[in-house]
Amino acid sequence: MGLKRQFWKKFLADKYGVVSLAVVVLFLLAAAGMEIYSIYCETNRIIPAYMRSDPANCYAPPALDHIFGTDYQGRDVALRALAGANTALKVGVVSGVISLVIGVTLGLFAGYFGGKTDEATVWLYSTFAAMPTLLFILAFALLVSQEFLTPELLAVFKFFAALIRTEPGMFGVYCAIGLTGWVTLCRVIRSEVMKLKKRPFIAAAKVAGVSNFTIIFRHILPNVTHLAIIYFTTLFASSVMLEVTASYLGLGAQQFPSWGMMISDGQQRLWAGVWWELAAASGMLFILVLALNTLGDTLRDTLDPRR
């Protein structure tokens, strides 16, 4: 049986994994739909439906015309929660990829070369592990949003922020989360590479005169890819939660809907019985993070060679 067929047979046998994958795909489709819709509105100079306010209909409870009610400006909470999924998925992908690239690259080189390269990597991830993650993210976001950087660096942030259609301060949050999320992955990859480089096929490649970089990227990297895939789901979930926290504290998304902003706004009127905005944002966050964690567990059970 081929490896792909074997993988899908094992994966599809886990009903929780299948459901979690379906949920994640639905969130991805919703985020993509909202992104396309926002581009359409911007191109045609139309106010998106999730931004349209109705002062005469503020704090309307859930009904047929507004499934999750309206907020303090009369905006539809359900549409804003779906638009917030776009922000959450975007930060998960961007920050997860940044962490993945840093963690895998440093782990590969530290584990394979050892010596000073390994010592420098261990010192680096120990330093990042000792940092208060949330404070680092907030400080980094503040530097970008308040334009405390040099004009050259600020231009770079603005360029990439425009490229992925977000605010410079929000892109600062993406980068900060990515720069703090690679430590665990780097440790795992490093320890696995240390084991792999002692295997006979690596020794045979060295005897055959294969270069170190070819050995790393052609022979070792494919053998740790399953770890990268598994940890990416964890990085994705933690990135989403950190973005929600940053937005809740006022240093995340400002112009685009965010679950963190919705939770912050919703809690202010919770005492008056206006619960639906808080429930919509918290519920969608819970479902997405639960699905990602369940999917990660299923992928670990499916891809782990020892199983």
XYZ file of C-alpha atoms in Angstrom:
307
model
C 0.000 0.000 0.000
C 1.345 3.462 -0.917
C 2.254 5.890 1.813
C -0.461 8.367 0.781
C -3.163 5.702 0.770
C -1.959 4.391 4.102
C -2.007 7.910 5.572
C -5.539 8.646 4.394
C -6.785 5.251 5.544
C -5.464 5.858 9.058
C -6.604 9.490 9.074
C -10.156 8.760 7.861
C -10.467 6.036 10.504
C -10.349 8.760 13.168
C -13.790 10.396 13.110
C -12.712 13.238 15.407
C -9.838 14.047 13.090
C -12.131 14.084 10.055
C -14.618 16.391 11.776
C -11.843 18.719 12.948
C -10.416 18.890 9.418
C -13.862 19.710 8.048
C -14.266 22.504 10.621
C -10.859 23.991 9.779
C -11.658 23.841 6.052
C -14.974 25.609 6.674
C -13.169 28.379 8.557
C -10.645 28.679 5.722
C -13.435 28.943 3.152
C -15.245 31.553 5.255
C -12.035 33.566 5.632
C -11.318 33.357 1.905
C -14.879 34.410 1.107
C -14.648 37.396 3.433
C -11.312 38.406 1.938
C -12.734 38.297 -1.596
C -15.819 40.201 -0.459
C -13.733 42.929 1.214
C -11.607 43.303 -1.933
C -14.798 43.629 -3.985
C -16.194 46.268 -1.630
C -12.945 48.205 -1.615
C -12.695 48.103 -5.411
C -16.270 49.317 -5.849
C -16.119 51.723 -2.891
C -18.886 49.920 -1.038
C -19.104 49.739 2.741
C -18.916 46.040 3.693
C -22.029 44.625 5.325
C -20.124 43.841 8.540
C -19.149 47.548 8.827
C -22.596 49.061 8.202
C -23.985 50.644 11.347
C -27.630 51.164 12.259
C -27.915 53.538 15.250
C -31.643 52.821 15.551
C -30.968 49.110 16.026
C -28.171 49.031 18.618
C -27.888 46.030 20.943
C -30.702 44.189 19.199
C -30.986 40.645 20.578
C -30.604 37.590 18.332
C -33.432 37.288 15.812
C -34.080 36.001 12.307
C -32.690 39.131 10.645
C -29.634 39.187 12.963
C -28.775 35.666 14.099
C -26.341 36.860 16.795
C -27.925 40.277 17.328
C -26.203 43.627 16.819
C -23.451 45.530 18.634
C -23.262 49.048 20.092
C -23.288 50.577 16.586
C -26.063 48.365 15.269
C -23.680 46.217 13.194
C -24.508 42.580 12.577
C -22.550 40.465 15.070
C -22.695 37.280 12.982
C -21.133 38.994 9.973
C -18.469 40.592 12.144
C -17.652 37.219 13.703
C -17.217 35.724 10.220
C -15.034 38.667 9.201
C -13.040 38.121 12.388
C -12.328 34.593 11.169
C -10.464 36.171 8.256
C -8.216 38.060 10.689
C -7.692 34.950 12.832
C -6.855 32.659 9.911
C -4.543 35.247 8.394
C -2.520 35.654 11.586
C -2.442 31.880 12.052
C -1.023 31.253 8.583
C 1.481 34.139 8.516
C 2.771 33.708 12.073
C 2.786 29.932 11.783
C 4.856 30.046 8.598
C 7.354 32.476 10.181
C 7.752 30.210 13.226
C 7.953 27.130 11.016
C 10.737 28.528 8.824
C 12.809 29.753 11.773
C 12.301 26.666 13.933
C 12.938 24.097 11.203
C 15.962 25.922 9.739
C 17.719 26.493 13.065
C 16.841 23.004 14.280
C 18.269 21.400 11.140
C 21.562 23.287 11.237
C 22.042 23.038 15.013
C 21.314 19.314 15.095
C 23.446 18.467 12.076
C 26.533 20.651 12.536
C 26.637 20.735 16.348
C 29.549 22.609 17.935
C 29.344 26.396 17.936
C 26.307 26.372 15.651
C 24.441 24.258 18.173
C 25.642 26.373 21.098
C 24.508 29.578 19.395
C 21.096 28.080 18.596
C 20.622 26.782 22.147
C 21.529 30.224 23.522
C 19.127 31.886 21.091
C 16.094 29.710 21.821
C 16.841 29.812 25.556
C 16.800 33.609 25.361
C 13.502 33.676 23.470
C 12.011 31.085 25.827
C 12.856 33.342 28.783
C 11.066 36.344 27.258
C 7.520 37.176 28.413
C 5.780 36.326 25.139
C 2.799 38.638 25.476
C 4.890 41.622 26.544
C 7.242 41.095 23.600
C 4.297 40.970 21.188
C 2.702 44.095 22.642
C 6.011 45.997 22.612
C 6.740 44.967 19.027
C 3.244 45.923 17.885
C 3.544 49.281 19.654
C 6.859 50.021 17.930
C 5.291 49.445 14.524
C 1.875 51.030 15.101
C 3.352 54.183 16.653
C 6.028 54.376 13.924
C 8.991 54.256 16.312
C 11.050 52.352 13.743
C 13.435 53.787 11.178
C 11.789 54.972 7.932
C 13.360 52.067 6.021
C 12.033 49.406 8.399
C 8.652 51.110 8.577
C 8.444 51.099 4.776
C 9.129 47.342 4.777
C 6.359 46.715 7.313
C 3.922 48.890 5.349
C 4.780 47.056 2.130
C 4.125 43.591 3.556
C 1.055 44.837 5.434
C -0.407 46.114 2.156
C 0.562 42.859 0.448
C -1.537 40.756 2.832
C -4.182 43.475 3.262
C -3.768 44.367 6.895
C -2.560 47.270 9.052
C 1.180 47.834 9.734
C 0.580 47.462 13.462
C -1.284 44.223 12.867
C 1.531 42.926 10.695
C 3.838 43.764 13.612
C 1.700 41.457 15.746
C 2.028 38.718 13.092
C 5.825 39.049 13.083
C 6.101 39.204 16.862
C 4.014 36.045 17.292
C 6.087 34.299 14.639
C 9.347 35.364 16.292
C 8.296 33.897 19.641
C 6.592 30.685 18.534
C 9.465 28.713 17.035
C 11.298 27.647 20.212
C 9.572 24.311 20.926
C 9.645 23.264 17.274
C 13.354 24.089 17.046
C 14.112 21.921 20.088
C 12.172 18.975 18.682
C 13.724 19.231 15.211
C 17.221 19.623 16.692
C 16.929 16.488 18.829
C 15.471 14.469 15.945
C 18.247 15.568 13.562
C 20.863 14.540 16.140
C 19.438 11.017 15.973
C 19.063 10.956 12.193
C 22.616 12.077 11.405
C 23.941 8.899 13.060
C 21.859 6.654 10.806
C 23.635 4.497 8.168
C 22.044 6.243 5.168
C 23.540 9.587 6.269
C 26.968 7.982 6.670
C 26.623 6.448 3.208
C 25.764 9.845 1.729
C 28.854 11.383 3.313
C 31.074 8.591 1.966
C 29.574 9.168 -1.487
C 30.727 12.790 -1.292
C 27.298 14.389 -0.984
C 27.491 17.964 0.357
C 26.215 18.827 3.816
C 23.455 21.088 2.501
C 22.227 18.359 0.148
C 22.180 15.883 3.038
C 20.265 18.333 5.228
C 17.599 19.329 2.731
C 17.281 16.141 0.664
C 17.847 13.367 3.210
C 17.135 14.786 6.673
C 14.405 17.360 6.049
C 11.922 14.831 4.558
C 12.349 12.730 7.700
C 11.320 15.582 10.014
C 8.550 17.009 7.828
C 5.910 15.138 9.807
C 7.035 16.975 12.958
C 6.785 20.317 11.169
C 3.251 19.523 9.974
C 2.117 18.432 13.425
C 3.607 21.443 15.195
C 2.214 23.833 12.584
C -1.327 23.109 13.807
C -0.211 23.926 17.360
C 1.522 27.109 16.189
C -1.595 28.043 14.242
C -3.856 27.698 17.297
C -1.509 29.565 19.646
C -1.066 32.363 17.082
C -4.828 32.852 16.852
C -5.174 33.038 20.645
C -2.274 35.489 20.974
C -3.756 37.748 18.277
C -7.099 37.731 20.067
C -5.319 38.704 23.288
C -3.411 41.521 21.562
C -6.587 42.862 19.933
C -8.427 42.579 23.245
C -5.748 44.804 24.805
C -6.101 47.335 21.973
C -2.867 46.633 20.075
C -4.175 44.357 17.363
C -6.629 44.959 14.539
C -8.212 48.409 14.470
C -9.794 48.801 11.038
C -10.761 45.166 10.472
C -13.063 43.054 12.691
C -11.289 40.883 15.244
C -12.579 38.442 17.824
C -10.413 40.157 20.437
C -12.058 43.530 19.762
C -15.502 41.906 19.846
C -14.773 40.286 23.203
C -13.482 43.595 24.560
C -16.572 45.469 23.338
C -18.957 42.735 24.425
C -17.737 42.511 28.004
C -18.501 46.196 28.593
C -22.243 45.585 28.213
C -22.354 42.084 29.648
C -23.676 43.467 32.947
C -26.733 44.758 31.056
C -27.515 41.323 29.625
C -25.977 41.966 26.193
C -24.218 38.607 25.912
C -24.422 37.770 22.209
C -21.340 39.639 20.926
C -19.112 38.067 23.558
C -20.668 34.637 22.962
C -20.276 34.804 19.167
C -16.579 35.756 19.239
C -15.680 33.406 22.114
C -17.650 30.541 20.585
C -15.953 30.804 17.192
C -12.534 31.086 18.847
C -13.249 27.997 20.944
C -14.433 25.947 17.959
C -11.437 26.872 15.788
C -8.813 26.258 18.482
C -10.440 22.962 19.519
C -10.530 21.799 15.888
C -6.876 22.729 15.342
C -5.724 20.940 18.498
C -7.770 17.842 17.656
C -6.411 17.873 14.112
C -2.868 18.133 15.483
C -3.427 15.093 17.720
C -4.813 13.101 14.796
C -1.897 14.052 12.551
C 0.556 13.058 15.294
C -1.059 9.626 15.611
C -1.180 9.214 11.840
C 2.254 10.516 10.846
C 4.371 9.288 13.750
C 6.542 6.457 12.322
C 6.646 4.730 15.720
C 2.888 4.221 15.576
